[in-house]
mmCIF file of C-alpha atoms in Angstrom:
data_model
loop_
_atom_site.group_PDB
_atom_site.id
_atom_site.type_symbol
_atom_site.label_atom_id
_atom_site.label_comp_id
_atom_site.label_asym_id
_atom_site.label_seq_id
_atom_site.Cartn_x
_atom_site.Cartn_y
_atom_site.Cartn_z
ATOM 1 C CA MET A 13 -56.194 153.807 -67.308
ATOM 2 C CA ASN A 14 -53.750 154.954 -69.950
ATOM 3 C CA ASP A 15 -52.876 157.977 -67.803
ATOM 4 C CA ILE A 16 -52.211 155.714 -64.801
ATOM 5 C CA ASN A 17 -50.002 153.407 -66.875
ATOM 6 C CA HIS A 18 -48.121 156.434 -68.193
ATOM 7 C CA ILE A 19 -47.526 157.709 -64.651
ATOM 8 C CA HIS A 20 -46.311 154.255 -63.545
ATOM 9 C CA LYS A 21 -43.895 154.068 -66.465
ATOM 10 C CA LYS A 22 -42.508 157.513 -65.608
ATOM 11 C CA GLN A 23 -42.048 156.484 -61.991
ATOM 12 C CA ILE A 24 -40.293 153.289 -62.996
ATOM 13 C CA LEU A 25 -38.059 155.231 -65.388
ATOM 14 C CA LYS A 26 -37.175 157.749 -62.662
ATOM 15 C CA ALA A 27 -36.408 154.917 -60.249
ATOM 16 C CA ILE A 28 -34.134 153.249 -62.810
ATOM 17 C CA ILE A 29 -32.334 156.539 -63.528
ATOM 18 C CA PHE A 30 -31.904 157.154 -59.795
ATOM 19 C CA ILE A 31 -30.499 153.668 -59.181
ATOM 20 C CA LEU A 32 -28.103 153.910 -62.127
ATOM 21 C CA GLY A 33 -27.006 157.365 -61.017
ATOM 22 C CA PHE A 34 -26.443 156.137 -57.472
ATOM 23 C CA LEU A 35 -24.403 153.126 -58.644
ATOM 24 C CA PHE A 36 -22.312 155.343 -60.925
ATOM 25 C CA LEU A 37 -21.620 157.725 -58.057
ATOM 26 C CA LEU A 38 -20.846 154.861 -55.670
ATOM 27 C CA ARG A 39 -18.430 153.308 -58.136
ATOM 28 C CA THR A 40 -16.738 156.635 -58.868
ATOM 29 C CA VAL A 41 -16.301 157.586 -55.215
ATOM 30 C CA THR A 42 -14.984 154.111 -54.425
ATOM 31 C CA TYR A 43 -12.374 154.314 -57.183
ATOM 32 C CA VAL A 44 -11.201 157.690 -55.908
ATOM 33 C CA ILE A 45 -10.917 156.848 -52.211
ATOM 34 C CA ARG A 46 -9.303 153.441 -52.585
ATOM 35 C CA THR A 47 -5.984 153.735 -50.751
ATOM 36 C CA ASN A 48 -3.331 155.194 -53.002
ATOM 37 C CA GLY A 49 -0.021 153.430 -53.494
ATOM 38 C CA SER A 50 2.143 151.602 -56.001
ATOM 39 C CA VAL A 51 -0.279 148.701 -56.551
ATOM 40 C CA LYS A 52 -3.183 151.036 -57.261
ATOM 41 C CA ASP A 53 -0.961 153.080 -59.578
ATOM 42 C CA ARG A 54 -0.014 149.909 -61.429
ATOM 43 C CA PHE A 55 -3.600 148.760 -61.941
ATOM 44 C CA VAL A 56 -5.024 152.143 -62.952
ATOM 45 C CA GLY A 57 -2.049 152.437 -65.284
ATOM 46 C CA PHE A 58 -2.963 149.146 -66.907
ATOM 47 C CA TYR A 59 -6.588 150.182 -67.375
ATOM 48 C CA ALA A 60 -5.443 153.480 -68.916
ATOM 49 C CA GLU A 61 -3.417 151.827 -71.667
ATOM 50 C CA PRO A 62 -5.264 152.233 -75.014
ATOM 51 C CA LYS A 63 -7.173 149.190 -76.199
ATOM 52 C CA ASP A 64 -5.111 146.403 -77.789
ATOM 53 C CA THR A 65 -1.747 148.161 -77.456
ATOM 54 C CA LEU A 66 0.032 145.785 -75.051
ATOM 55 C CA ASP A 67 2.137 143.024 -76.580
ATOM 56 C CA VAL A 68 3.026 141.348 -73.279
ATOM 57 C CA VAL A 69 1.425 141.357 -69.829
ATOM 58 C CA ILE A 70 3.171 139.846 -66.802
ATOM 59 C CA VAL A 71 0.997 138.433 -64.009
ATOM 60 C CA GLY A 72 2.500 137.625 -60.639
ATOM 61 C CA SER A 73 3.591 138.730 -57.225
ATOM 62 C CA SER A 74 5.863 141.536 -55.994
ATOM 63 C CA PRO A 75 9.145 140.177 -57.446
ATOM 64 C CA VAL A 76 7.792 141.145 -60.890
ATOM 65 C CA TYR A 77 7.563 144.923 -60.803
ATOM 66 C CA PRO A 78 11.124 145.736 -59.612
ATOM 67 C CA CYS A 79 12.607 143.028 -61.853
ATOM 68 C CA PHE A 80 11.198 143.723 -65.328
ATOM 69 C CA SER A 81 10.980 147.240 -66.747
ATOM 70 C CA GLY A 82 8.475 147.646 -69.556
ATOM 71 C CA ALA A 83 9.976 151.032 -70.362
ATOM 72 C CA LYS A 84 13.438 149.520 -70.917
ATOM 73 C CA ILE A 85 12.002 146.663 -72.980
ATOM 74 C CA TRP A 86 10.229 149.253 -75.136
ATOM 75 C CA GLY A 87 13.319 151.410 -75.548
ATOM 76 C CA GLU A 88 15.422 148.489 -76.725
ATOM 77 C CA SER A 89 12.913 146.514 -78.791
ATOM 78 C CA GLY A 90 9.672 148.436 -79.408
ATOM 79 C CA ILE A 91 7.725 145.787 -77.461
ATOM 80 C CA THR A 92 5.065 147.004 -75.021
ATOM 81 C CA CYS A 93 5.214 144.980 -71.801
ATOM 82 C CA TYR A 94 3.230 145.723 -68.633
ATOM 83 C CA PRO A 95 3.288 144.054 -65.161
ATOM 84 C CA LEU A 96 -0.129 143.423 -63.606
ATOM 85 C CA SER A 97 1.322 142.333 -60.283
ATOM 86 C CA SER A 98 0.579 142.847 -56.605
ATOM 87 C CA ASN A 99 2.160 141.893 -53.282
ATOM 88 C CA MET A 100 1.873 138.194 -52.334
ATOM 89 C CA GLN A 101 -0.598 137.775 -55.184
ATOM 90 C CA PRO A 102 -2.732 134.688 -54.463
ATOM 91 C CA VAL A 103 -2.388 132.073 -57.188
ATOM 92 C CA THR A 104 -6.165 131.902 -57.628
ATOM 93 C CA ALA A 105 -6.028 135.514 -58.848
ATOM 94 C CA ALA A 106 -4.215 134.562 -62.046
ATOM 95 C CA LEU A 107 -7.209 133.280 -64.003
ATOM 96 C CA PRO A 108 -9.607 136.185 -63.221
ATOM 97 C CA LEU A 109 -6.780 138.609 -64.005
ATOM 98 C CA VAL A 110 -6.194 136.965 -67.387
ATOM 99 C CA LYS A 111 -9.886 137.321 -68.166
ATOM 100 C CA GLU A 112 -9.774 140.953 -67.047
ATOM 101 C CA ILE A 113 -6.726 141.605 -69.217
ATOM 102 C CA ARG A 114 -8.523 140.223 -72.257
ATOM 103 C CA LYS A 115 -11.412 142.669 -71.863
ATOM 104 C CA THR A 116 -9.235 145.537 -73.104
ATOM 105 C CA GLN A 117 -6.041 143.933 -74.375
ATOM 106 C CA GLN A 118 -5.158 141.018 -76.608
ATOM 107 C CA PRO A 119 -1.503 140.513 -75.692
ATOM 108 C CA GLN A 120 0.531 138.347 -77.983
ATOM 109 C CA LEU A 121 2.170 136.799 -74.933
ATOM 110 C CA LEU A 122 1.137 136.309 -71.313
ATOM 111 C CA ILE A 123 3.937 135.799 -68.784
ATOM 112 C CA PHE A 124 3.357 134.287 -65.354
ATOM 113 C CA GLU A 125 5.903 134.587 -62.541
ATOM 114 C CA ILE A 126 5.188 131.454 -60.519
ATOM 115 C CA LYS A 127 7.068 131.769 -57.230
ATOM 116 C CA GLN A 128 3.783 131.951 -55.324
ATOM 117 C CA PHE A 129 2.783 128.480 -56.516
ATOM 118 C CA THR A 130 5.372 126.996 -54.133
ATOM 119 C CA THR A 131 4.033 128.773 -51.045
ATOM 120 C CA TYR A 132 2.284 126.893 -48.254
ATOM 121 C CA ALA A 133 -0.537 128.415 -46.227
ATOM 122 C CA ASN A 134 1.624 128.704 -43.109
ATOM 123 C CA ASP A 135 4.510 130.451 -44.897
ATOM 124 C CA ILE A 136 5.414 134.069 -44.139
ATOM 125 C CA GLY A 137 2.782 136.585 -45.122
ATOM 126 C CA TYR A 138 -0.204 134.281 -45.132
ATOM 127 C CA ASP A 139 -1.196 135.397 -41.653
ATOM 128 C CA LYS A 140 -2.233 138.565 -43.520
ATOM 129 C CA LYS A 141 -3.740 136.760 -46.475
ATOM 130 C CA MET A 142 -6.777 139.020 -46.745
ATOM 131 C CA ALA A 143 -4.578 142.077 -47.180
ATOM 132 C CA TYR A 144 -2.981 140.451 -50.203
ATOM 133 C CA THR A 145 -6.357 139.313 -51.512
ATOM 134 C CA ARG A 146 -7.518 142.925 -51.376
ATOM 135 C CA GLY A 147 -4.380 143.897 -53.261
ATOM 136 C CA VAL A 148 -6.043 142.214 -56.238
ATOM 137 C CA THR A 149 -9.792 142.623 -55.713
ATOM 138 C CA ASP A 150 -9.659 146.213 -54.460
ATOM 139 C CA ASN A 151 -7.603 147.229 -57.471
ATOM 140 C CA MET A 152 -9.832 145.713 -60.140
ATOM 141 C CA LYS A 153 -12.632 147.642 -61.769
ATOM 142 C CA TYR A 154 -16.129 146.519 -60.854
ATOM 143 C CA SER A 155 -16.859 143.593 -63.146
ATOM 144 C CA LEU A 156 -17.877 139.950 -63.235
ATOM 145 C CA ASN A 157 -14.191 139.055 -63.251
ATOM 146 C CA ARG A 158 -13.776 140.933 -59.991
ATOM 147 C CA ILE A 159 -16.677 138.992 -58.480
ATOM 148 C CA ASP A 160 -15.060 135.765 -59.704
ATOM 149 C CA ALA A 161 -11.765 136.792 -58.064
ATOM 150 C CA ILE A 162 -13.564 137.487 -54.766
ATOM 151 C CA HIS A 163 -15.297 134.102 -54.845
ATOM 152 C CA ARG A 164 -12.012 132.337 -55.527
ATOM 153 C CA MET A 165 -10.028 134.087 -52.806
ATOM 154 C CA VAL A 166 -12.579 134.705 -50.048
ATOM 155 C CA GLU A 167 -13.844 131.350 -48.840
ATOM 156 C CA GLU A 168 -16.488 132.530 -46.371
ATOM 157 C CA PRO A 169 -19.548 133.959 -48.184
ATOM 158 C CA ALA A 170 -20.393 136.070 -45.127
ATOM 159 C CA GLU A 171 -17.072 137.917 -45.502
ATOM 160 C CA ARG A 172 -17.548 138.826 -49.153
ATOM 161 C CA LEU A 173 -19.846 141.844 -48.722
ATOM 162 C CA THR A 174 -17.032 144.279 -47.896
ATOM 163 C CA TYR A 175 -15.133 142.934 -50.914
ATOM 164 C CA TYR A 176 -18.055 143.456 -53.277
ATOM 165 C CA PHE A 177 -18.483 146.989 -51.914
ATOM 166 C CA ASP A 178 -15.005 147.958 -50.786
ATOM 167 C CA ILE A 179 -16.197 151.478 -49.976
ATOM 168 C CA PHE A 180 -17.016 149.984 -46.561
ATOM 169 C CA LYS A 181 -13.284 149.589 -46.004
ATOM 170 C CA TYR A 182 -12.165 152.881 -47.534
ATOM 171 C CA HIS A 183 -14.947 155.258 -46.456
ATOM 172 C CA SER A 184 -12.629 156.888 -43.910
ATOM 173 C CA ASN A 185 -10.359 157.962 -46.792
ATOM 174 C CA TRP A 186 -12.860 160.605 -47.920
ATOM 175 C CA LYS A 187 -10.361 163.401 -47.211
ATOM 176 C CA THR A 188 -8.125 162.048 -49.979
ATOM 177 C CA MET A 189 -10.786 162.974 -52.548
ATOM 178 C CA VAL A 190 -9.203 166.419 -52.843
ATOM 179 C CA MET A 191 -5.860 164.948 -53.921
ATOM 180 C CA PRO A 192 -5.331 165.424 -57.681
ATOM 181 C CA SER A 193 -3.722 161.984 -57.971
ATOM 182 C CA GLN A 194 -6.821 160.406 -56.426
ATOM 183 C CA LEU A 195 -9.328 162.455 -58.406
ATOM 184 C CA ALA A 196 -7.529 161.388 -61.572
ATOM 185 C CA CYS A 197 -8.625 157.816 -60.803
ATOM 186 C CA TRP A 198 -12.353 158.510 -61.022
ATOM 187 C CA ARG A 199 -12.618 156.028 -63.914
ATOM 188 C CA TYR A 200 -9.796 153.905 -62.477
ATOM 189 C CA GLU A 201 -7.677 154.855 -65.453
ATOM 190 C CA HIS A 202 -4.519 156.947 -65.180
ATOM 191 C CA LEU A 203 -1.319 156.245 -67.097
ATOM 192 C CA ALA A 204 1.597 155.020 -64.985
ATOM 193 C CA PRO A 205 4.705 157.066 -65.897
ATOM 194 C CA MET A 206 7.046 154.068 -65.480
ATOM 195 C CA LYS A 207 4.580 151.564 -66.955
ATOM 196 C CA GLY A 208 4.244 149.698 -63.651
ATOM 197 C CA PHE A 209 7.957 149.380 -62.868
ATOM 198 C CA GLU A 210 9.167 150.224 -59.364
ATOM 199 C CA PHE A 211 12.742 151.274 -58.625
ATOM 200 C CA LYS A 212 14.355 149.664 -55.573
ATOM 201 C CA ASP A 213 17.391 151.757 -54.624
ATOM 202 C CA GLY A 214 19.478 149.822 -52.153
ATOM 203 C CA TYR A 215 21.184 146.473 -51.795
ATOM 204 C CA ARG A 216 21.359 143.601 -49.365
ATOM 205 C CA PRO A 217 23.678 140.656 -50.050
ATOM 206 C CA VAL A 218 22.661 137.027 -49.691
ATOM 207 C CA ALA A 219 24.632 133.803 -49.913
ATOM 208 C CA TYR A 220 24.171 131.970 -53.192
ATOM 209 C CA THR A 221 23.666 128.230 -53.283
ATOM 210 C CA ASP A 222 23.449 126.672 -56.728
ATOM 211 C CA TYR A 223 20.623 124.136 -56.908
ATOM 212 C CA SER A 224 20.310 124.241 -60.703
ATOM 213 C CA THR A 225 21.776 120.741 -61.112
ATOM 214 C CA ASP A 226 19.157 119.219 -58.782
ATOM 215 C CA THR A 227 16.767 117.293 -61.032
ATOM 216 C CA ASP A 228 14.585 115.764 -58.314
ATOM 217 C CA VAL A 229 10.936 116.765 -58.102
ATOM 218 C CA THR A 230 8.802 117.693 -55.109
ATOM 219 C CA PRO A 231 5.086 118.364 -55.643
ATOM 220 C CA ILE A 232 3.740 121.827 -54.904
ATOM 221 C CA PRO A 233 0.775 122.154 -52.489
ATOM 222 C CA PRO A 234 -2.334 120.431 -53.941
ATOM 223 C CA ASP A 235 -4.407 123.636 -54.011
ATOM 224 C CA LYS A 236 -1.635 125.392 -55.919
ATOM 225 C CA GLU A 237 -1.391 122.577 -58.437
ATOM 226 C CA GLU A 238 -5.141 122.687 -58.948
ATOM 227 C CA ALA A 239 -4.953 126.446 -59.621
ATOM 228 C CA LEU A 240 -2.010 125.967 -61.998
ATOM 229 C CA ARG A 241 -3.765 123.264 -63.993
ATOM 230 C CA GLU A 242 -6.988 125.271 -64.190
ATOM 231 C CA LEU A 243 -5.002 128.228 -65.519
ATOM 232 C CA LEU A 244 -3.205 126.023 -68.057
ATOM 233 C CA ASP A 245 -6.488 124.467 -69.181
ATOM 234 C CA TYR A 246 -7.932 127.936 -69.820
ATOM 235 C CA LEU A 247 -4.848 129.169 -71.679
ATOM 236 C CA GLN A 248 -4.764 126.066 -73.844
ATOM 237 C CA ALA A 249 -8.503 126.106 -74.567
ATOM 238 C CA ASN A 250 -8.264 129.728 -75.701
ATOM 239 C CA GLY A 251 -5.045 129.355 -77.666
ATOM 240 C CA LEU A 252 -3.186 131.913 -75.552
ATOM 241 C CA GLN A 253 0.585 132.028 -76.002
ATOM 242 C CA SER A 254 2.168 131.970 -72.560
ATOM 243 C CA LEU A 255 5.520 131.795 -70.793
ATOM 244 C CA PHE A 256 6.074 130.737 -67.179
ATOM 245 C CA ILE A 257 9.080 132.233 -65.426
ATOM 246 C CA VAL A 258 10.866 132.386 -62.089
ATOM 247 C CA ALA A 259 12.612 135.654 -61.226
ATOM 248 C CA PRO A 260 16.033 135.437 -59.500
ATOM 249 C CA TYR A 261 15.535 134.109 -56.008
ATOM 250 C CA ALA A 262 17.701 132.882 -53.131
ATOM 251 C CA TYR A 263 16.366 129.396 -52.430
ATOM 252 C CA GLU A 264 16.411 128.494 -48.757
ATOM 253 C CA PHE A 265 16.317 124.762 -49.492
ATOM 254 C CA ALA A 266 16.741 122.434 -52.449
ATOM 255 C CA GLU A 267 13.016 121.720 -52.180
ATOM 256 C CA LYS A 268 12.248 125.013 -53.943
ATOM 257 C CA GLN A 269 14.255 123.940 -56.993
ATOM 258 C CA GLN A 270 12.443 120.605 -56.872
ATOM 259 C CA ASN A 271 9.092 122.455 -56.754
ATOM 260 C CA TYR A 272 10.058 124.330 -59.917
ATOM 261 C CA ASN A 273 11.177 121.084 -61.564
ATOM 262 C CA TYR A 274 7.753 119.659 -60.756
ATOM 263 C CA MET A 275 5.949 122.675 -62.195
ATOM 264 C CA GLN A 276 8.144 122.607 -65.271
ATOM 265 C CA GLN A 277 6.953 119.081 -65.994
ATOM 266 C CA ILE A 278 3.313 120.156 -65.704
ATOM 267 C CA ILE A 279 3.810 123.300 -67.803
ATOM 268 C CA GLU A 280 5.659 121.459 -70.560
ATOM 269 C CA GLU A 281 2.973 118.756 -70.468
ATOM 270 C CA TYR A 282 0.659 121.507 -71.759
ATOM 271 C CA ASP A 283 3.273 122.539 -74.383
ATOM 272 C CA TYR A 284 4.110 125.851 -72.699
ATOM 273 C CA GLU A 285 7.580 127.208 -72.087
ATOM 274 C CA PHE A 286 9.247 127.453 -68.677
ATOM 275 C CA LEU A 287 12.127 129.809 -67.909
ATOM 276 C CA ASN A 288 13.889 129.845 -64.542
ATOM 277 C CA LEU A 289 16.232 132.836 -64.419
ATOM 278 C CA ASN A 290 18.207 131.148 -61.629
ATOM 279 C CA ASP A 291 19.421 128.738 -64.307
ATOM 280 C CA HIS A 292 20.835 131.659 -66.339
ATOM 281 C CA LEU A 293 22.592 133.789 -63.729
ATOM 282 C CA GLU A 294 25.899 133.838 -65.595
ATOM 283 C CA GLU A 295 24.228 134.980 -68.824
ATOM 284 C CA ILE A 296 22.326 137.644 -66.938
ATOM 285 C CA GLY A 297 25.430 138.755 -65.045
ATOM 286 C CA PHE A 298 23.423 138.595 -61.833
ATOM 287 C CA ASP A 299 25.305 138.936 -58.541
ATOM 288 C CA PHE A 300 23.642 137.774 -55.324
ATOM 289 C CA ALA A 301 26.019 140.008 -53.348
ATOM 290 C CA THR A 302 24.906 143.264 -54.996
ATOM 291 C CA ASP A 303 21.761 142.882 -57.120
ATOM 292 C CA PHE A 304 19.060 142.203 -54.527
ATOM 293 C CA TYR A 305 17.297 144.962 -52.632
ATOM 294 C CA ASP A 306 16.320 142.778 -49.691
ATOM 295 C CA GLY A 307 18.621 139.794 -49.608
ATOM 296 C CA GLY A 308 17.106 137.327 -51.997
ATOM 297 C CA VAL A 309 13.521 138.105 -53.088
ATOM 298 C CA HIS A 310 13.300 141.489 -54.847
ATOM 299 C CA THR A 311 15.944 142.780 -57.224
ATOM 300 C CA ASN A 312 17.223 146.307 -56.858
ATOM 301 C CA ALA A 313 17.263 148.645 -59.849
ATOM 302 C CA VAL A 314 20.623 147.310 -61.098
ATOM 303 C CA GLY A 315 19.473 143.712 -60.783
ATOM 304 C CA GLY A 316 16.227 144.635 -62.509
ATOM 305 C CA GLU A 317 18.131 146.255 -65.354
ATOM 306 C CA LYS A 318 20.105 143.044 -65.895
ATOM 307 C CA CYS A 319 17.016 140.822 -65.764
ATOM 308 C CA THR A 320 15.115 143.111 -68.116
ATOM 309 C CA ALA A 321 17.963 143.004 -70.633
ATOM 310 C CA PHE A 322 17.920 139.204 -70.481
ATOM 311 C CA LEU A 323 14.132 139.022 -70.873
ATOM 312 C CA THR A 324 14.220 141.471 -73.794
ATOM 313 C CA GLU A 325 16.757 139.304 -75.597
ATOM 314 C CA TYR A 326 14.713 136.190 -74.832
ATOM 315 C CA LEU A 327 11.511 137.744 -76.193
ATOM 316 C CA THR A 328 13.111 138.938 -79.410
ATOM 317 C CA LYS A 329 14.822 135.572 -79.946
ATOM 318 C CA HIS A 330 11.868 133.283 -79.248
ATOM 319 C CA TYR A 331 8.896 135.381 -80.435
ATOM 320 C CA THR A 332 8.094 137.771 -83.257
ATOM 321 C CA PHE A 333 6.859 141.211 -82.239
ATOM 322 C CA ALA A 334 6.389 144.306 -84.359
ATOM 323 C CA ASP A 335 8.771 147.129 -83.415
ATOM 324 C CA LYS A 336 6.436 150.075 -82.830
ATOM 325 C CA ARG A 337 9.060 152.676 -81.957
ATOM 326 C CA GLY A 338 8.418 155.838 -83.940
ATOM 327 C CA ASP A 339 4.647 155.324 -83.934
ATOM 328 C CA ALA A 340 3.040 158.463 -82.489
ATOM 329 C CA ALA A 341 0.321 156.350 -80.871
ATOM 330 C CA TYR A 342 2.972 155.024 -78.469
ATOM 331 C CA HIS A 343 4.395 158.377 -77.399
ATOM 332 C CA SER A 344 3.818 157.625 -73.703
ATOM 333 C CA TRP A 345 6.226 154.702 -73.987
ATOM 334 C CA ASP A 346 8.938 156.971 -75.410
ATOM 335 C CA THR A 347 8.411 159.312 -72.460
ATOM 336 C CA ALA A 348 8.518 156.396 -70.011
ATOM 337 C CA TYR A 349 11.816 155.166 -71.465
ATOM 338 C CA THR A 350 13.384 158.621 -71.223
ATOM 339 C CA GLN A 351 12.302 158.923 -67.591
ATOM 340 C CA TRP A 352 13.448 155.389 -66.836
ATOM 341 C CA CYS A 353 16.933 156.135 -68.202
ATOM 342 C CA GLU A 354 17.205 159.283 -66.098
ATOM 343 C CA GLN A 355 16.078 157.555 -62.910
ATOM 344 C CA MET A 356 18.261 154.530 -63.627
ATOM 345 C CA GLU A 357 21.370 156.710 -63.652
ATOM 346 C CA ARG A 358 20.459 158.067 -60.215
ATOM 347 C CA SER A 359 19.698 154.576 -58.924
ATOM 348 C CA ARG A 360 23.023 153.214 -60.148
ATOM 349 C CA VAL A 361 24.888 155.935 -58.269
ATOM 350 C CA LYS A 362 22.886 155.374 -55.076
ATOM 351 C CA ILE A 363 23.346 151.590 -55.120
ATOM 352 C CA LYS A 364 27.051 151.874 -55.921
ATOM 353 C CA GLN A 365 27.523 154.246 -52.980
ATOM 354 C CA ASP A 366 25.675 151.906 -50.632
ATOM 355 C CA ILE A 367 27.853 148.996 -51.729
ATOM 356 C CA GLU A 368 31.066 150.998 -51.339
ATOM 357 C CA ASN A 369 29.982 152.249 -47.917
ATOM 358 C CA GLN A 370 28.722 148.784 -46.941
ATOM 359 C CA THR A 371 25.319 150.134 -45.920
ATOM 360 C CA PRO A 372 22.812 147.448 -46.928
ATOM 361 C CA THR A 373 19.065 147.953 -46.959
ATOM 362 C CA VAL A 374 17.374 147.874 -43.576
ATOM 363 C CA LEU A 375 14.643 145.315 -44.029
ATOM 364 C CA GLU A 376 11.048 146.018 -43.203
ATOM 365 C CA GLU A 377 8.055 143.705 -43.672
ATOM 366 C CA ALA A 378 8.701 141.052 -46.299
ATOM 367 C CA GLU A 379 6.711 141.068 -49.532
ATOM 368 C CA GLU A 380 6.515 138.320 -52.116
#
């Protein structure tokens, strides 16, 4: 009997080892063959940052990563700031992403860009909602937070299987496994040279209408308000210092300003700060005729430089961060700043030439 029990235990142990080995291989292959691109680079870059080294993390949609340069903030203040943003990021992603951030980082400040909280389900881009959902879920490491994100963003349980196991979607990418940049993501960790920032070299002018004096309020969609309040409840319950911002944006109607006024009331009700950069355009030096890449949503590199300078000053004035410049543990940030400066010079020249030649950006599919 003892011999039989021993054999059974060995078989069970072998089965467990096989299952664990299979899951490890499945996870690793999935990480490698997930479609490469700027969003993947941004997420693997976040995961690669050493534990508890980020002072600030920005959560939000695509206006974030061309608008705020962590490398520039570092170079001018010694603050480490990283954008964990994706295109048309669903608002229900914010809370799982905060929980995911806290697994490896304890940022002194969380920043949320809240443009998406004003978006209705029938607005542009939501006809491809699942693509933007995958921009979050398919760029998170396998974890309970990822499962939570899937449950929040994918309403139909029957549709969740290919989100849990996204290898079903990316299996045809197997040829990319030989690419060094893809192989480097086998743990879903690979430092992002520009710390998540994306240069937009081009310009497209847009008419500016000043709605900053409009003090009326218009409620945001009920589902968005519910998500905002749930996020605020979590932040408050966990004592997390947070700032809610709006990046420069060409409002189509006064209603957008009224939406932000409404959110400001809610945010300040929870004793958090609200900062709408559209109310500080003169201080920023922002020009709607030259500083947008696509005519009112995403800043170009010059606009991003201006907004980053403003945010850096705001952070140093309203918060207390240790200046870690000169610390060898943050060498990658020194390298990122050097590279950012070099690329910024090239971007300035390119944008200036486009403006002089009156050759604005040719728009493709909109991202928010």
